[in-house]
Amino acid sequence: MDVCDISTLQACELSYLYQISTCSGLAALDLTSTRKLVGLRVTGVGAAVCACQGCICLLGLGDLQKGEQYCNMDYIIFSSLQSCKLHEILLSYNIFCQWPKKQEACHDLLPVALWLDPQITLLGVVPKFHLPAHKDICHMKY
């Protein structure tokens, strides 16, 4: 992913970077602004993987700058969904309890080509492995 492609999304990232998480176990996201990442262009990789086939989705791989930020993952997820022909998509994401709240704030900043077709229903779950780090409300809802 070209850094220039997500510069507007990174501007949006600042608007909620310092908001306190409503779920207690999301230290990885809370600490992205405190890590010493000076001089690094990339600090990790994000991927959208097909749960059925176990392969990386088309356009579903991207660099992470300054840790796992919502803007990077929005770009990766919505890029990968452009080739999807399904009407209902189940998204399993370790922070899905937080992601929809943050994603709505930056949706309009996504390039129009990445907007999700309104006829597609996006459902979400938190993987079982990650549930112990979440509050009880997340266990019931996701």
PDB file of C-alpha atoms in Angstrom:
ATOM      1  CA  MET A   1       0.000   0.000   0.000  1.00  0.00           C
ATOM      2  CA  ASP A   2       1.359   3.382  -0.912  1.00  0.00           C
ATOM      3  CA  VAL A   3       1.546   5.737   2.074  1.00  0.00           C
ATOM      4  CA  CYS A   4       0.189   8.558  -0.107  1.00  0.00           C
ATOM      5  CA  ASP A   5      -3.027   6.615  -0.676  1.00  0.00           C
ATOM      6  CA  ILE A   6      -3.942   6.740   3.001  1.00  0.00           C
ATOM      7  CA  SER A   7      -2.735  10.207   3.988  1.00  0.00           C
ATOM      8  CA  THR A   8      -6.285  11.550   4.336  1.00  0.00           C
ATOM      9  CA  LEU A   9      -7.239   8.568   6.469  1.00  0.00           C
ATOM     10  CA  GLN A  10      -4.234   9.164   8.700  1.00  0.00           C
ATOM     11  CA  ALA A  11      -5.452  12.717   9.260  1.00  0.00           C
ATOM     12  CA  CYS A  12      -8.739  11.268  10.487  1.00  0.00           C
ATOM     13  CA  GLU A  13      -6.802   8.894  12.721  1.00  0.00           C
ATOM     14  CA  LEU A  14      -5.693  11.863  14.827  1.00  0.00           C
ATOM     15  CA  SER A  15      -9.299  12.740  15.640  1.00  0.00           C
ATOM     16  CA  TYR A  16      -9.759   9.621  17.746  1.00  0.00           C
ATOM     17  CA  LEU A  17      -6.190   8.544  18.447  1.00  0.00           C
ATOM     18  CA  TYR A  18      -6.337   9.714  22.047  1.00  0.00           C
ATOM     19  CA  GLN A  19      -9.872   8.572  22.848  1.00  0.00           C
ATOM     20  CA  ILE A  20     -10.059   6.075  25.677  1.00  0.00           C
ATOM     21  CA  SER A  21     -11.079   2.615  24.531  1.00  0.00           C
ATOM     22  CA  THR A  22     -14.452   1.441  25.815  1.00  0.00           C
ATOM     23  CA  CYS A  23     -13.064  -2.087  26.024  1.00  0.00           C
ATOM     24  CA  SER A  24     -10.409  -2.673  28.682  1.00  0.00           C
ATOM     25  CA  GLY A  25      -8.150  -5.133  26.907  1.00  0.00           C
ATOM     26  CA  LEU A  26      -7.097  -3.186  23.822  1.00  0.00           C
ATOM     27  CA  ALA A  27      -3.652  -2.152  24.981  1.00  0.00           C
ATOM     28  CA  ALA A  28      -2.096  -2.763  21.558  1.00  0.00           C
ATOM     29  CA  LEU A  29      -4.138   0.049  20.043  1.00  0.00           C
ATOM     30  CA  ASP A  30      -3.858   2.305  23.075  1.00  0.00           C
ATOM     31  CA  LEU A  31      -0.059   2.086  22.971  1.00  0.00           C
ATOM     32  CA  THR A  32       0.406   2.898  19.272  1.00  0.00           C
ATOM     33  CA  SER A  33       1.010   6.557  20.057  1.00  0.00           C
ATOM     34  CA  THR A  34       3.580   5.849  22.788  1.00  0.00           C
ATOM     35  CA  ARG A  35       5.904   3.416  20.999  1.00  0.00           C
ATOM     36  CA  LYS A  36       9.326   4.631  19.913  1.00  0.00           C
ATOM     37  CA  LEU A  37       9.004   4.292  16.164  1.00  0.00           C
ATOM     38  CA  VAL A  38      11.397   6.992  15.008  1.00  0.00           C
ATOM     39  CA  GLY A  39      12.929   6.314  11.600  1.00  0.00           C
ATOM     40  CA  LEU A  40      10.726   3.342  10.714  1.00  0.00           C
ATOM     41  CA  ARG A  41       8.625   3.539   7.548  1.00  0.00           C
ATOM     42  CA  VAL A  42       6.740   0.332   8.339  1.00  0.00           C
ATOM     43  CA  THR A  43       6.092  -1.237  11.753  1.00  0.00           C
ATOM     44  CA  GLY A  44       4.061  -4.258  10.698  1.00  0.00           C
ATOM     45  CA  VAL A  45       1.713  -5.756   8.149  1.00  0.00           C
ATOM     46  CA  GLY A  46      -2.086  -5.982   8.158  1.00  0.00           C
ATOM     47  CA  ALA A  47      -3.973  -8.557   6.119  1.00  0.00           C
ATOM     48  CA  ALA A  48      -7.496  -9.537   5.123  1.00  0.00           C
ATOM     49  CA  VAL A  49      -7.610 -13.337   4.955  1.00  0.00           C
ATOM     50  CA  CYS A  50     -10.426 -15.508   3.601  1.00  0.00           C
ATOM     51  CA  ALA A  51     -11.529 -17.766   6.464  1.00  0.00           C
ATOM     52  CA  CYS A  52     -12.920 -20.339   4.039  1.00  0.00           C
ATOM     53  CA  GLN A  53      -9.839 -20.730   1.832  1.00  0.00           C
ATOM     54  CA  GLY A  54      -7.138 -19.485   4.204  1.00  0.00           C
ATOM     55  CA  CYS A  55      -5.553 -17.230   1.613  1.00  0.00           C
ATOM     56  CA  ILE A  56      -4.889 -13.497   1.590  1.00  0.00           C
ATOM     57  CA  CYS A  57      -7.674 -11.655  -0.220  1.00  0.00           C
ATOM     58  CA  LEU A  58      -6.948  -9.731  -3.404  1.00  0.00           C
ATOM     59  CA  LEU A  59      -5.671  -6.259  -2.365  1.00  0.00           C
ATOM     60  CA  GLY A  60      -5.901  -7.435   1.251  1.00  0.00           C
ATOM     61  CA  LEU A  61      -2.337  -6.836   2.403  1.00  0.00           C
ATOM     62  CA  GLY A  62      -0.841  -3.554   3.547  1.00  0.00           C
ATOM     63  CA  ASP A  63       1.888  -1.906   5.567  1.00  0.00           C
ATOM     64  CA  LEU A  64       1.188  -0.552   9.030  1.00  0.00           C
ATOM     65  CA  GLN A  65       2.789   2.743   9.967  1.00  0.00           C
ATOM     66  CA  LYS A  66       3.089   3.469  13.704  1.00  0.00           C
ATOM     67  CA  GLY A  67       1.443   0.199  14.696  1.00  0.00           C
ATOM     68  CA  GLU A  68      -2.043  -1.069  14.013  1.00  0.00           C
ATOM     69  CA  GLN A  69      -4.166   1.996  13.344  1.00  0.00           C
ATOM     70  CA  TYR A  70      -7.780   2.060  12.268  1.00  0.00           C
ATOM     71  CA  CYS A  71      -7.040   4.006   9.074  1.00  0.00           C
ATOM     72  CA  ASN A  72      -4.628   1.341   7.831  1.00  0.00           C
ATOM     73  CA  MET A  73      -7.022  -1.489   8.592  1.00  0.00           C
ATOM     74  CA  ASP A  74      -9.980   0.368   7.028  1.00  0.00           C
ATOM     75  CA  TYR A  75      -7.991   0.737   3.828  1.00  0.00           C
ATOM     76  CA  ILE A  76      -6.914  -2.922   3.808  1.00  0.00           C
ATOM     77  CA  ILE A  77     -10.359  -4.298   4.654  1.00  0.00           C
ATOM     78  CA  PHE A  78     -12.295  -2.172   2.180  1.00  0.00           C
ATOM     79  CA  SER A  79      -9.716  -2.713  -0.571  1.00  0.00           C
ATOM     80  CA  SER A  80     -10.097  -6.468  -0.159  1.00  0.00           C
ATOM     81  CA  LEU A  81     -13.901  -6.275  -0.259  1.00  0.00           C
ATOM     82  CA  GLN A  82     -13.956  -4.601  -3.694  1.00  0.00           C
ATOM     83  CA  SER A  83     -13.634  -7.944  -5.476  1.00  0.00           C
ATOM     84  CA  CYS A  84     -16.163  -9.684  -3.223  1.00  0.00           C
ATOM     85  CA  LYS A  85     -19.466 -10.656  -4.821  1.00  0.00           C
ATOM     86  CA  LEU A  86     -21.229 -11.760  -1.628  1.00  0.00           C
ATOM     87  CA  HIS A  87     -24.252  -9.967  -0.173  1.00  0.00           C
ATOM     88  CA  GLU A  88     -23.351 -10.802   3.420  1.00  0.00           C
ATOM     89  CA  ILE A  89     -19.819 -10.705   4.826  1.00  0.00           C
ATOM     90  CA  LEU A  90     -18.728 -11.948   8.242  1.00  0.00           C
ATOM     91  CA  LEU A  91     -15.693 -10.025   9.462  1.00  0.00           C
ATOM     92  CA  SER A  92     -13.710 -11.616  12.279  1.00  0.00           C
ATOM     93  CA  TYR A  93     -11.443  -8.973  13.791  1.00  0.00           C
ATOM     94  CA  ASN A  94      -9.824  -8.970  17.229  1.00  0.00           C
ATOM     95  CA  ILE A  95     -11.081  -5.434  17.919  1.00  0.00           C
ATOM     96  CA  PHE A  96     -14.429  -5.617  16.146  1.00  0.00           C
ATOM     97  CA  CYS A  97     -16.142  -4.225  19.261  1.00  0.00           C
ATOM     98  CA  GLN A  98     -14.307  -0.918  18.615  1.00  0.00           C
ATOM     99  CA  TRP A  99     -13.804  -0.939  14.854  1.00  0.00           C
ATOM    100  CA  PRO A 100     -17.336  -0.012  13.662  1.00  0.00           C
ATOM    101  CA  LYS A 101     -17.384   3.047  15.935  1.00  0.00           C
ATOM    102  CA  LYS A 102     -14.067   4.301  14.586  1.00  0.00           C
ATOM    103  CA  GLN A 103     -14.689   3.280  10.979  1.00  0.00           C
ATOM    104  CA  GLU A 104     -17.869   5.329  10.693  1.00  0.00           C
ATOM    105  CA  ALA A 105     -15.896   8.454  11.616  1.00  0.00           C
ATOM    106  CA  CYS A 106     -13.557   8.044   8.643  1.00  0.00           C
ATOM    107  CA  HIS A 107     -15.799   6.374   6.058  1.00  0.00           C
ATOM    108  CA  ASP A 108     -16.264   9.546   4.031  1.00  0.00           C
ATOM    109  CA  LEU A 109     -12.487   9.988   3.813  1.00  0.00           C
ATOM    110  CA  LEU A 110     -12.065   6.662   2.035  1.00  0.00           C
ATOM    111  CA  PRO A 111     -11.638   6.936  -1.724  1.00  0.00           C
ATOM    112  CA  VAL A 112     -15.069   6.510  -3.344  1.00  0.00           C
ATOM    113  CA  ALA A 113     -13.808   3.377  -5.109  1.00  0.00           C
ATOM    114  CA  LEU A 114     -13.449   1.715  -1.692  1.00  0.00           C
ATOM    115  CA  TRP A 115     -16.914   2.493  -0.368  1.00  0.00           C
ATOM    116  CA  LEU A 116     -18.882  -0.616   0.467  1.00  0.00           C
ATOM    117  CA  ASP A 117     -21.923  -1.311  -1.688  1.00  0.00           C
ATOM    118  CA  PRO A 118     -24.983  -0.410   0.464  1.00  0.00           C
ATOM    119  CA  GLN A 119     -26.574  -3.749  -0.486  1.00  0.00           C
ATOM    120  CA  ILE A 120     -23.780  -5.637   1.289  1.00  0.00           C
ATOM    121  CA  THR A 121     -24.381  -6.488   4.934  1.00  0.00           C
ATOM    122  CA  LEU A 122     -21.249  -6.486   7.072  1.00  0.00           C
ATOM    123  CA  LEU A 123     -21.494  -8.635  10.208  1.00  0.00           C
ATOM    124  CA  GLY A 124     -18.735  -8.869  12.773  1.00  0.00           C
ATOM    125  CA  VAL A 125     -17.367 -11.126  15.462  1.00  0.00           C
ATOM    126  CA  VAL A 126     -14.411 -11.119  17.844  1.00  0.00           C
ATOM    127  CA  PRO A 127     -12.373 -14.351  17.561  1.00  0.00           C
ATOM    128  CA  LYS A 128     -12.680 -16.647  20.575  1.00  0.00           C
ATOM    129  CA  PHE A 129      -8.945 -16.395  21.303  1.00  0.00           C
ATOM    130  CA  HIS A 130      -9.256 -12.623  21.827  1.00  0.00           C
ATOM    131  CA  LEU A 131     -12.449 -12.622  23.937  1.00  0.00           C
ATOM    132  CA  PRO A 132     -10.713 -12.966  27.353  1.00  0.00           C
ATOM    133  CA  ALA A 133      -9.183  -9.501  26.827  1.00  0.00           C
ATOM    134  CA  HIS A 134     -12.627  -7.962  26.250  1.00  0.00           C
ATOM    135  CA  LYS A 135     -15.362  -6.871  28.631  1.00  0.00           C
ATOM    136  CA  ASP A 136     -18.367  -9.137  29.241  1.00  0.00           C
ATOM    137  CA  ILE A 137     -20.551  -7.009  26.962  1.00  0.00           C
ATOM    138  CA  CYS A 138     -18.285  -7.963  24.039  1.00  0.00           C
ATOM    139  CA  HIS A 139     -18.661 -11.653  24.886  1.00  0.00           C
ATOM    140  CA  MET A 140     -22.432 -11.379  24.583  1.00  0.00           C
ATOM    141  CA  LYS A 141     -22.575  -9.143  21.530  1.00  0.00           C
ATOM    142  CA  TYR A 142     -19.750 -10.612  19.418  1.00  0.00           C
TER     143      TYR A 142
END
